[in-house]
């Protein structure tokens, strides 16, 4: 039987964003974040996923042995260090989080059957790497507060309450939505990054989070005048909004995860948006009025 196990580890380290081929002024312009120094540090959290068949002792791998390998190959070397100075891979290319995840993979793969490296630079930003040359993922997490009501205009109050439960009550209710946007792209061998991270954060904040924050979705966002603002449909809306701007940054939108509560969330892969556009999704909705509540609503239409 094949199984995946995960090992969590932590280390604190700093690094310098600095390309030797650029002038000091160009380095400052390219890498200084919000006018802060270009030496930065993080309390990194690392998750290592290992896949394999169970052995006769009921284990994929002995966790104690796994811990020792991670300690020897990664955390003992990086903890308390300036990353550029201790790992030669970063003398020419900065250890941006996605690039660091890639190099951690390279250091561990001779010793462990790893299938995924997840590296958090803080709880709101993390990279993933799965061994595909220069391909990596970056996720940015954000949150917004909004109200919504789940109901179809063509149905009576009683019918809406039957389908949507409390979510169909006439005057709406609110959520603190938690949004995770994951992009996929190629690590640039000069900068160590998939995209200009500041530009990515700006796109997510300005195009998705800020316009939805503190709104009544059904009334304030024209799209949701026609489309029921379920978590699924909000995720799709955000996906449509971000698809092209992320492409313009040189990466691909990979996944939207939207949590309404810690107990309810949806994950939508950009590939599943298919060739449809926001307009065609909306038109299909108006025509069939069954997206988001499928079977029951169709009885009434
Ligand atoms: Ni709700």
GROMACS .gro file of C-alpha atoms in nm, residues 162-297:
model
  136
  162UNK     CA    1  -3.564   2.483   0.145
  163UNK     CA    2  -3.268   2.478  -0.095
  164UNK     CA    3  -3.024   2.714   0.075
  165UNK     CA    4  -3.132   2.683   0.438
  166UNK     CA    5  -3.040   2.981   0.659
  167UNK     CA    6  -2.825   3.119   0.376
  168UNK     CA    7  -3.150   3.207   0.195
  169UNK     CA    8  -3.287   3.437   0.464
  170UNK     CA    9  -3.400   3.764   0.304
  171UNK     CA   10  -3.153   4.015   0.446
  172UNK     CA   11  -2.829   3.827   0.401
  173UNK     CA   12  -2.545   3.738   0.636
  174UNK     CA   13  -2.170   3.789   0.644
  175UNK     CA   14  -1.845   3.592   0.634
  176UNK     CA   15  -1.480   3.663   0.691
  177UNK     CA   16  -1.361   3.502   0.370
  178UNK     CA   17  -1.011   3.360   0.356
  179UNK     CA   18  -0.862   3.357   0.007
  180UNK     CA   19  -0.558   3.168  -0.119
  181UNK     CA   20  -0.437   3.236  -0.473
  182UNK     CA   21  -0.182   2.988  -0.612
  183UNK     CA   22   0.017   3.061  -0.925
  184UNK     CA   23   0.244   2.835  -1.127
  185UNK     CA   24   0.545   2.942  -1.329
  186UNK     CA   25   0.909   2.900  -1.420
  187UNK     CA   26   1.176   3.017  -1.177
  188UNK     CA   27   1.388   3.280  -1.348
  189UNK     CA   28   1.750   3.166  -1.323
  190UNK     CA   29   1.869   3.524  -1.276
  191UNK     CA   30   1.623   3.653  -1.015
  192UNK     CA   31   1.524   3.324  -0.850
  193UNK     CA   32   1.158   3.421  -0.869
  194UNK     CA   33   0.853   3.311  -1.069
  195UNK     CA   34   0.707   3.661  -1.081
  196UNK     CA   35   0.759   4.006  -0.939
  197UNK     CA   36   0.610   3.923  -0.602
  198UNK     CA   37   0.517   4.281  -0.515
  199UNK     CA   38   0.326   4.303  -0.844
  200UNK     CA   39   0.150   3.973  -0.771
  201UNK     CA   40   0.040   4.090  -0.426
  202UNK     CA   41  -0.081   4.414  -0.580
  203UNK     CA   42  -0.288   4.234  -0.846
  204UNK     CA   43  -0.458   4.010  -0.587
  205UNK     CA   44  -0.518   4.297  -0.348
  206UNK     CA   45  -0.638   4.555  -0.598
  207UNK     CA   46  -0.839   4.335  -0.835
  208UNK     CA   47  -0.984   4.069  -0.604
  209UNK     CA   48  -0.969   4.159  -0.238
  210UNK     CA   49  -1.028   4.533  -0.222
  211UNK     CA   50  -1.331   4.541  -0.459
  212UNK     CA   51  -1.506   4.261  -0.264
  213UNK     CA   52  -1.415   4.373   0.087
  214UNK     CA   53  -1.700   4.515   0.295
  215UNK     CA   54  -1.962   4.468   0.023
  216UNK     CA   55  -2.299   4.303   0.001
  217UNK     CA   56  -2.199   4.082  -0.289
  218UNK     CA   57  -2.549   4.042  -0.438
  219UNK     CA   58  -2.601   4.417  -0.461
  220UNK     CA   59  -2.257   4.574  -0.489
  221UNK     CA   60  -2.095   4.339  -0.742
  222UNK     CA   61  -2.293   4.338  -1.070
  223UNK     CA   62  -2.185   3.981  -1.151
  224UNK     CA   63  -2.371   3.853  -0.845
  225UNK     CA   64  -2.694   4.023  -0.942
  226UNK     CA   65  -2.736   3.725  -1.177
  227UNK     CA   66  -2.510   3.461  -1.027
  228UNK     CA   67  -2.574   3.322  -0.677
  229UNK     CA   68  -2.267   3.415  -0.465
  230UNK     CA   69  -2.191   3.069  -0.329
  231UNK     CA   70  -1.829   3.010  -0.228
  232UNK     CA   71  -1.787   2.816  -0.553
  233UNK     CA   72  -1.917   3.102  -0.767
  234UNK     CA   73  -1.713   3.363  -0.577
  235UNK     CA   74  -1.401   3.151  -0.634
  236UNK     CA   75  -1.485   3.128  -1.005
  237UNK     CA   76  -1.540   3.505  -1.021
  238UNK     CA   77  -1.202   3.569  -0.859
  239UNK     CA   78  -1.048   3.318  -1.099
  240UNK     CA   79  -1.189   3.498  -1.403
  241UNK     CA   80  -1.074   3.835  -1.264
  242UNK     CA   81  -0.716   3.717  -1.200
  243UNK     CA   82  -0.656   3.487  -1.497
  244UNK     CA   83  -0.529   3.745  -1.745
  245UNK     CA   84  -0.346   3.984  -1.507
  246UNK     CA   85  -0.144   3.690  -1.368
  247UNK     CA   86  -0.067   3.580  -1.723
  248UNK     CA   87   0.058   3.933  -1.792
  249UNK     CA   88   0.297   3.896  -1.497
  250UNK     CA   89   0.447   3.591  -1.671
  251UNK     CA   90   0.284   3.313  -1.466
  252UNK     CA   91  -0.035   3.106  -1.470
  253UNK     CA   92  -0.317   3.108  -1.220
  254UNK     CA   93  -0.320   2.754  -1.077
  255UNK     CA   94  -0.578   2.742  -0.799
  256UNK     CA   95  -0.820   2.952  -0.597
  257UNK     CA   96  -0.908   2.836  -0.246
  258UNK     CA   97  -1.188   3.024  -0.075
  259UNK     CA   98  -1.296   2.956   0.283
  260UNK     CA   99  -1.626   3.086   0.415
  261UNK     CA  100  -1.556   2.946   0.761
  262UNK     CA  101  -1.281   2.719   0.892
  263UNK     CA  102  -1.525   2.433   0.824
  264UNK     CA  103  -1.640   2.525   0.473
  265UNK     CA  104  -1.414   2.598   0.181
  266UNK     CA  105  -1.387   2.530  -0.190
  267UNK     CA  106  -1.089   2.476  -0.416
  268UNK     CA  107  -1.110   2.564  -0.782
  269UNK     CA  108  -0.830   2.479  -1.028
  270UNK     CA  109  -0.786   2.733  -1.306
  271UNK     CA  110  -0.779   2.445  -1.556
  272UNK     CA  111  -1.139   2.371  -1.458
  273UNK     CA  112  -1.248   2.719  -1.560
  274UNK     CA  113  -1.183   2.575  -1.906
  275UNK     CA  114  -1.233   2.802  -2.201
  276UNK     CA  115  -1.536   2.968  -2.045
  277UNK     CA  116  -1.531   3.338  -1.970
  278UNK     CA  117  -1.695   3.526  -1.688
  279UNK     CA  118  -1.964   3.635  -1.936
  280UNK     CA  119  -2.037   3.285  -2.060
  281UNK     CA  120  -2.053   3.156  -1.702
  282UNK     CA  121  -2.297   3.431  -1.618
  283UNK     CA  122  -2.506   3.370  -1.934
  284UNK     CA  123  -2.521   2.998  -1.866
  285UNK     CA  124  -2.637   3.078  -1.519
  286UNK     CA  125  -2.914   3.307  -1.635
  287UNK     CA  126  -3.024   3.046  -1.886
  288UNK     CA  127  -3.027   2.740  -1.663
  289UNK     CA  128  -3.040   2.899  -1.319
  290UNK     CA  129  -2.899   2.582  -1.172
  291UNK     CA  130  -2.533   2.648  -1.103
  292UNK     CA  131  -2.455   2.627  -0.734
  293UNK     CA  132  -2.769   2.443  -0.630
  294UNK     CA  133  -2.804   2.197  -0.917
  295UNK     CA  134  -3.075   1.940  -0.868
  296UNK     CA  135  -3.330   2.092  -0.636
  297UNK     CA  136  -3.357   2.425  -0.812
   0.00000   0.00000   0.00000
